[in-house]
Phi, psi and omega in degrees: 000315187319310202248355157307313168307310210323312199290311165305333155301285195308294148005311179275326187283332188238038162043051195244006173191146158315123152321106119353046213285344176288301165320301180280013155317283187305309155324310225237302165312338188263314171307305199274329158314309183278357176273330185287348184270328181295351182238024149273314179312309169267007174284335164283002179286146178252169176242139178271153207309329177289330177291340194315129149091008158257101207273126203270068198301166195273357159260039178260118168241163177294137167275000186270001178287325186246124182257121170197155187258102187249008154256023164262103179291336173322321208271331182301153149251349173155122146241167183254237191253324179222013179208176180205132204261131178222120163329098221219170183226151192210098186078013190090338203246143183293116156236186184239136190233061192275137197259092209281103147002287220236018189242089176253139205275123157275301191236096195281346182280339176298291201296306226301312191290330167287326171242031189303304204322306199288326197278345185283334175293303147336295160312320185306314191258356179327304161311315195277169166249162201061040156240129180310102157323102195270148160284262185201198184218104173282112194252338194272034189255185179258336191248109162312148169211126163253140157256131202228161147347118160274112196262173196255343179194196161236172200304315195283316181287326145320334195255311160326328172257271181298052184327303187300005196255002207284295197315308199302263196319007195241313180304328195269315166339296183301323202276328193276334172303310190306291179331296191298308228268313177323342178258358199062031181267091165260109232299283202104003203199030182272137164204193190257003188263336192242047123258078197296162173260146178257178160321322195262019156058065161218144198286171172188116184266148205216179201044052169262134193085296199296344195272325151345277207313306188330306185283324164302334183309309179321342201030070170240173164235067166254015142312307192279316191298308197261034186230349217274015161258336166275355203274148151292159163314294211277356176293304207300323183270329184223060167310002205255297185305086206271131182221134169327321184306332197305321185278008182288291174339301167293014191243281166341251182351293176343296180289316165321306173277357132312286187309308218278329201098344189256179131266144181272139178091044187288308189309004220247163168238148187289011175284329190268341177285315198266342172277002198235346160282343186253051180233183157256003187215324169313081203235129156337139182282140136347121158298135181284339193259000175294135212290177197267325179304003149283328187320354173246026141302313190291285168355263167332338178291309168295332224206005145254346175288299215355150181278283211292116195286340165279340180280359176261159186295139146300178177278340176247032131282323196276347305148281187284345154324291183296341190268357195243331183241001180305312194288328177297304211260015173270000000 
């Protein structure tokens, strides 16, 4: 149901159909029905006495509910710095199945407490579109694995293949940002590794909150060291003061790195990355080769790196912005 709107949604925002208040009626009805039913199952359930005064979330999953073979090689899908993603079944039905590495559970309710916040945030927003449909979370293991939607690709490799896919795939991109900053989300990470493609060839953006935590356990900075090419200035310098801009800023970087094929600042060392963001103009280059209908891509691109976090766009300046030019960039 959840990703059945997307389409409907996206139709409406660039007014190619009427709002539907019946529909989303029907909807909004469908929903409170599977929540009054998901809590009488679980208040029929008993808890057994070790558990007692331990609240049991609905995104704490079984690990026995989930299956996957990470000695199949068919099945990988890809790692990162501290995890490695594998194709898996959950319930009969095909997931992405990530397996944190680099985490062994001395005590699994200390992390459940350390990453409720994100994943309950996460869970929350599951439902909007062009956010990565989260499952759940196996914690009562000694190595954690979350499960999520199985997606088919990533935005940068998607667009590589399908050029013509860029305006759609860059709009739904905003709209899934738009998604997060309307909750009070701020990713903090957008790249082009964490904006998945689904099946139904619409983005759905993932990892946000859990890989922070994730990583802080390690008590490393290879967040920062492998995120320090999408980062704003002022991430990079004052993380604590955390702002939407930051992801206006990664959004910039993205789309660049969408068009070019690269990541920006590839050429770069992270000493030369981080003296060249904190500048007003040392910016990734303009492709000599960008159609002359994206220039006022490039434009919006110029104009979320801004240094000053106030001279950057919102997400819905940016959302009317592509929606005001589309027909141009088309």
């Amino acid at each position: 149901m959840q990703r059945g709107l997307e389409h409907y949604e996206r139709q409406v925002s660039l007014a190619n159909i009427p709002r539907d208040l019946a529909f989303e009626d029907r909807v909004a009805s469908c929903r409170v029905q599977i929540a009054t039913r998901t809590t009488a199952i679980n208040q029929s359930q008993t808890v057994p006495r070790s558990q007692k005064g331990f609240k049991i979330e609905s995104w704490m999953q079984s690990s026995d509910d989930v299956s996957f073979n990470p000695e199949d090689l068919s099945t990988f899908l890809g790692r990162g710095g501290f995890a490695t993603v594998f194709r898996g079944k959950y319930q009969g039905q095909d997931v992405a199945a990530k397996r944190f590495d680099q985490i062994i559970l001395a005590d699994s309710m200390e992390w459940e407490k350390l990453i409720a916040k994100e994943i309950k945030a996460w869970q929350d927003i599951s439902h909007e579109p062009f956010v990565l449909t989260l499952i759940g979370v196996c914690t009562k293991i000694p190595v954690p694995i979350l499960v999520s939607e199985l997606c088919q690709t990533n935005i940068r490799r998607f667009v590589r293949d399908c050029p013509d896919a860029v305006l759609p795939m860059v709009y739904q991109f905003a709209c899934g940002i738009s998604s997060l900053h309307r909750a009070n989300i701020i990713h903090r990470d957008l790249k082009g590794d964490n904006v998945l493609v689904t099946f139904r060839n619409t983005v759905a953006i993932a990892d946000f909150g859990l890989s922070r935590t994730a990583v802080s356990l390690q008590n490393t900075h290879k967040i920062a060291s492998g995120t320090l090419n999408w980062m704003s200035p002022e991430q990079y310098l004052t993380a604590r003061n955390v702002t939407t801009k930051f992801d206006i800023w990664s959004f910039g970087m993205t789309m660049w790195e969408i068009i070019c094929d690269k990541s920006p600042y590839h050429d770069c060392c992270a000493n030369e990355i981080s003296e060249a963001i904190q500048t007003t103009h040392d910016r990734p280059n303009k492709p000599d080769d960008l159609s002359s209908h994206l220039e006022p891509l490039w434009t919006l691109i110029t104009k979320c790196w801004q240094k000053e976090p106030t001279a950057r766009p919102s997400i819905e300046d940016v959302i009317a912005y592509l929606e005001s030019n589309i027909h141009q960039m088309s």
